[in-house]
Short mmCIF file of C-alpha atoms in Angstrom, two decimals:
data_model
loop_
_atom_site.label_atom_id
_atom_site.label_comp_id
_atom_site.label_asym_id
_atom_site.label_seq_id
_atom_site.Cartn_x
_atom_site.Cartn_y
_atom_site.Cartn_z
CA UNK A 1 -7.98 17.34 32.62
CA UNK A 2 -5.72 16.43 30.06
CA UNK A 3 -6.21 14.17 26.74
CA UNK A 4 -3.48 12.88 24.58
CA UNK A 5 -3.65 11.22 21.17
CA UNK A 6 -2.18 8.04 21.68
CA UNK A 7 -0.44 6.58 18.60
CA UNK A 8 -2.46 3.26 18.51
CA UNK A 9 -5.67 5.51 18.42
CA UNK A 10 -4.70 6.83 15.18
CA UNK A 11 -6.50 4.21 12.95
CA UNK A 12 -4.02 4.76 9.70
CA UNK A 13 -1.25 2.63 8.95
CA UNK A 14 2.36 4.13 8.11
CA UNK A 15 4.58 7.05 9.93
CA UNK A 16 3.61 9.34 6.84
CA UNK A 17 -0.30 9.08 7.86
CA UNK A 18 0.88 10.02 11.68
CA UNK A 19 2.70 13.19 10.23
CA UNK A 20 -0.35 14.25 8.78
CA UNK A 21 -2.53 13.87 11.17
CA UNK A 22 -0.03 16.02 13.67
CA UNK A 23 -0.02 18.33 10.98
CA UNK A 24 -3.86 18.70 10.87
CA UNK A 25 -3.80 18.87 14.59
CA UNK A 26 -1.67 21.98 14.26
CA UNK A 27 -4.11 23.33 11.97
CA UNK A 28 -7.29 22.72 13.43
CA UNK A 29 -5.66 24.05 16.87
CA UNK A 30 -4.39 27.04 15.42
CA UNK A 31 -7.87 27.27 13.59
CA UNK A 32 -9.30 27.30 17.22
CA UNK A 33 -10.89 23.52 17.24
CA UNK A 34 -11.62 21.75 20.20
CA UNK A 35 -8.85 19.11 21.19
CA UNK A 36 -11.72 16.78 22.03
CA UNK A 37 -13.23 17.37 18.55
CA UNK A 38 -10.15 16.52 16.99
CA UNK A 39 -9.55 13.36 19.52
CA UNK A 40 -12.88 12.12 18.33
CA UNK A 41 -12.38 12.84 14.41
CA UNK A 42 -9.14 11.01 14.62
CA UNK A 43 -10.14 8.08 16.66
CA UNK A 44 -13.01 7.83 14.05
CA UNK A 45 -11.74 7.99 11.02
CA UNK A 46 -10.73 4.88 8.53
CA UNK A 47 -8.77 6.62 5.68
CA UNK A 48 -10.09 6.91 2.35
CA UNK A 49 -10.27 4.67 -0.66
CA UNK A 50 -7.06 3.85 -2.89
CA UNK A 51 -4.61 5.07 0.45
CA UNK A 52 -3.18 1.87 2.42
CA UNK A 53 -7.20 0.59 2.42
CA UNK A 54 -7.90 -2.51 3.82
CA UNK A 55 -9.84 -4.44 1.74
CA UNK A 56 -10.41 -7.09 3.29
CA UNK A 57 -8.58 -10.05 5.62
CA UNK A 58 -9.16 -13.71 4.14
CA UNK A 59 -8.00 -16.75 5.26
CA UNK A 60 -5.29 -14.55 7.65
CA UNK A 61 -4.30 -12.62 4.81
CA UNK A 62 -4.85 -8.73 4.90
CA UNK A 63 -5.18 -6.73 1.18
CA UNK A 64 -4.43 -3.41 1.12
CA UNK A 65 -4.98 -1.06 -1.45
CA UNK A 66 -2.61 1.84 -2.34
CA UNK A 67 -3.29 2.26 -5.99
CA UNK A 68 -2.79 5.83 -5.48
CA UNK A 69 1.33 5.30 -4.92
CA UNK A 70 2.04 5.79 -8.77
CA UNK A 71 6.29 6.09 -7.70
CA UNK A 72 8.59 4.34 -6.54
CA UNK A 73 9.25 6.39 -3.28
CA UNK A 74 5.07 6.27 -2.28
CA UNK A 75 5.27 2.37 -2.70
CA UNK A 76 8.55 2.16 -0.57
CA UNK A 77 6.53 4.76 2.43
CA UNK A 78 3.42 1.96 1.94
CA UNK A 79 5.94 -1.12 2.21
CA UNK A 80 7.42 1.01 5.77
CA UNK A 81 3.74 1.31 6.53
CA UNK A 82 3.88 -2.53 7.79
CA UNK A 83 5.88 -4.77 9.97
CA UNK A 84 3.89 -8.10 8.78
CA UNK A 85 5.83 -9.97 5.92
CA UNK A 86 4.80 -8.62 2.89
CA UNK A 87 3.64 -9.71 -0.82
CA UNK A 88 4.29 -6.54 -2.66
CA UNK A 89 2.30 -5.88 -6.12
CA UNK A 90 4.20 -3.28 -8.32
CA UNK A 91 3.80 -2.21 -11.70
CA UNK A 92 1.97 -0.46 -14.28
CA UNK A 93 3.60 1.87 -16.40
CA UNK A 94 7.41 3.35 -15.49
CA UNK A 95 7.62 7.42 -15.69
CA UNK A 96 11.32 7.00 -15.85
CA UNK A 97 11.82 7.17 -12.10
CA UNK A 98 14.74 5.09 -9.66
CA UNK A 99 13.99 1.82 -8.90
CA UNK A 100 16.68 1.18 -7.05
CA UNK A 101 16.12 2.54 -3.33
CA UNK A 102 12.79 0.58 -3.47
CA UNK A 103 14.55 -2.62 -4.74
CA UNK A 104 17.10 -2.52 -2.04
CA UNK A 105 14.13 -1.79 1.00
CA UNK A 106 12.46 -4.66 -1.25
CA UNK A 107 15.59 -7.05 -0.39
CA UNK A 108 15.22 -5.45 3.35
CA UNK A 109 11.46 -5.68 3.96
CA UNK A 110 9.50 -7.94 1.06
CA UNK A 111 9.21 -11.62 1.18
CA UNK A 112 7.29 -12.11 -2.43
CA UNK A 113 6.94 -9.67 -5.25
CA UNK A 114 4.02 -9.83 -7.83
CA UNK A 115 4.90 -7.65 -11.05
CA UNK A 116 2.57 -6.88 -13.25
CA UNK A 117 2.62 -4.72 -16.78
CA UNK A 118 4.95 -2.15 -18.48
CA UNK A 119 7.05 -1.62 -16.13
CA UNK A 120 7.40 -4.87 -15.20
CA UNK A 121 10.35 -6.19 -16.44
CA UNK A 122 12.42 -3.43 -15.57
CA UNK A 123 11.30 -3.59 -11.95
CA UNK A 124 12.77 -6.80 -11.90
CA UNK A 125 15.71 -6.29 -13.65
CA UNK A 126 16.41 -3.56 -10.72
CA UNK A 127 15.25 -6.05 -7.93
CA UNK A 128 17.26 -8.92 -9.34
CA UNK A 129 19.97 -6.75 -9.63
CA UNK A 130 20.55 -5.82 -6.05
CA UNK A 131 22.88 -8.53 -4.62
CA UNK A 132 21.91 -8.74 -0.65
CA UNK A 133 21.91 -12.46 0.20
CA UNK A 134 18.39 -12.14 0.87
CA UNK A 135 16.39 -14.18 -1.60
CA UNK A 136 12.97 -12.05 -2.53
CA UNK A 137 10.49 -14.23 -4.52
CA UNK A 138 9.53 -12.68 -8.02
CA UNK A 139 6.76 -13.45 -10.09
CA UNK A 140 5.62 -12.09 -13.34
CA UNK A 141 1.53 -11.15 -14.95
CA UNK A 142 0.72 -9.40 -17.42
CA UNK A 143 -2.23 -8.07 -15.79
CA UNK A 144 -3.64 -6.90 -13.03
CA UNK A 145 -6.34 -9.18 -12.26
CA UNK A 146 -3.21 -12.12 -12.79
CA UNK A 147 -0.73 -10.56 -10.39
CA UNK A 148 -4.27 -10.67 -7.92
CA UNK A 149 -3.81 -14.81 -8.65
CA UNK A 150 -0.23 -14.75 -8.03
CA UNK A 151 -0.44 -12.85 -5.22
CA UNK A 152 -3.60 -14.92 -3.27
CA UNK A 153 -1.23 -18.14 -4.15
CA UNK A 154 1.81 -17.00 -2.54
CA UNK A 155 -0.03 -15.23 0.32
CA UNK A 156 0.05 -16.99 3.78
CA UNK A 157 -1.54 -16.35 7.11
CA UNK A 158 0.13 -13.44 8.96
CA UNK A 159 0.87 -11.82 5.58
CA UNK A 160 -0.17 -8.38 4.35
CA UNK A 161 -0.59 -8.48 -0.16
CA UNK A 162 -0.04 -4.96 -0.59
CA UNK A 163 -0.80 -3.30 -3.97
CA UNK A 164 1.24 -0.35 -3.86
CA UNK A 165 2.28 0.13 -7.81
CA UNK A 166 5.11 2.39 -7.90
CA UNK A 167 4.02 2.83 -11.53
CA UNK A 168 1.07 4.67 -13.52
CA UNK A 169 -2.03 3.15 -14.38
CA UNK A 170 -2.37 4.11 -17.93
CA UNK A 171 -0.84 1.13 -19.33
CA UNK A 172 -4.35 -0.57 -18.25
CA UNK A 173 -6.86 1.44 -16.63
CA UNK A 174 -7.77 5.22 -16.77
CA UNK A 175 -6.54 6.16 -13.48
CA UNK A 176 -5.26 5.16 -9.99
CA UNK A 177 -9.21 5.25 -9.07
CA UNK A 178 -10.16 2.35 -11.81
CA UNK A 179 -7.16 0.12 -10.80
CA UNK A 180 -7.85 0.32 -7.09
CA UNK A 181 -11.40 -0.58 -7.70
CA UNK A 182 -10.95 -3.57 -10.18
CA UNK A 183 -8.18 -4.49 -7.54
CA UNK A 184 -10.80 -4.01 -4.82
CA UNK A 185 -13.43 -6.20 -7.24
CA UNK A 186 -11.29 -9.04 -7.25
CA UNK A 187 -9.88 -9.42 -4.27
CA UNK A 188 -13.97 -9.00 -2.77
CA UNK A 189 -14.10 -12.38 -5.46
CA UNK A 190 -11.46 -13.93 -3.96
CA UNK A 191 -12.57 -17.44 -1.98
#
């Protein structure tokens, strides 16, 4: 009898998750592991903290945290991760990386974006600077815990607030770890 891994069994969001977990079924079968093993392990397992989580769904609204994309090219693979319209929080600090290719997928793909320290302003600068047609809602916080207000005010049933930085953390928090658990924190205080 035959068993396939069907694509909606794979409990991950994005097309980069489904490559890896191809890629660790390559492994594990050339590493001799049972296919139903695998089937199981696959079908079971969530994703770990800081990676396209799900925090939590609230009044329609899904959070997702992806604190762990510190560049612009991780945030744009989280923002193909979805087909939902999306409220896109970037920012932290810049590491002198291209804007540009996400601010153009922004135009494409991202119906509000929620900036939020160093690199703010020149996030939008790039964003604003893209002349599609499409109008993208920008808004500015300093912090963190504001662009979590902005976000939750903009945010409407059906929509996905994704926290997907594009930037470092250092600007406010230690690491990718601390921001995706004070974003976590208030999002859980959210009501």
């Amino acid at each position: 009898m035959f068993r396939f891994l069907m694509r909606e069994k794979v409990q991950l969001r994005g097309d980069h998750n489904v490559a890896n977990v191809l890629a660790a079924f390559a492994i594990g079968h050339a590493a001799g592991f049972k296919l139903d093993d695998m089937l199981e392990a696959v079908e079971e397992f969530r994703g770990v903290p800081h990676r396209l989580e799900l925090v939590r769904e609230l009044r329609g609204v899904r959070w997702y945290n992806d604190s762990i994309a510190t560049a612009p090219e991780r945030a744009a693979a989280g923002v193909h991760a979805f087909s939902e319209p999306i409220v896109l929080m970037l920012g932290g600090r810049d590491k002198n990386l291209p804007w540009n290719d996400l601010a153009k997928l922004i135009h494409e793909r991202v119906d509000h974006v929620v900036l939020f320290g160093e690199a703010g302003e020149m996030i939008e600068k790039a964003v604003k600077g893209i002349g599609t047609g499409r109008s993208v809602d920008v808004r500015r916080a300093q912090t963190l815990k504001e662009a979590v207000t902005l976000a939750a005010e903009v945010a409407s049933a059906g929509d996905v607030v994704l926290l997907s930085p594009g930037g470092t953390s250092y600007d406010e928090f230690k690491d990718f770890v601390e921001r995706g658990e004070a974003f976590r924190k208030w999002v859980l205080e959210l009501s």
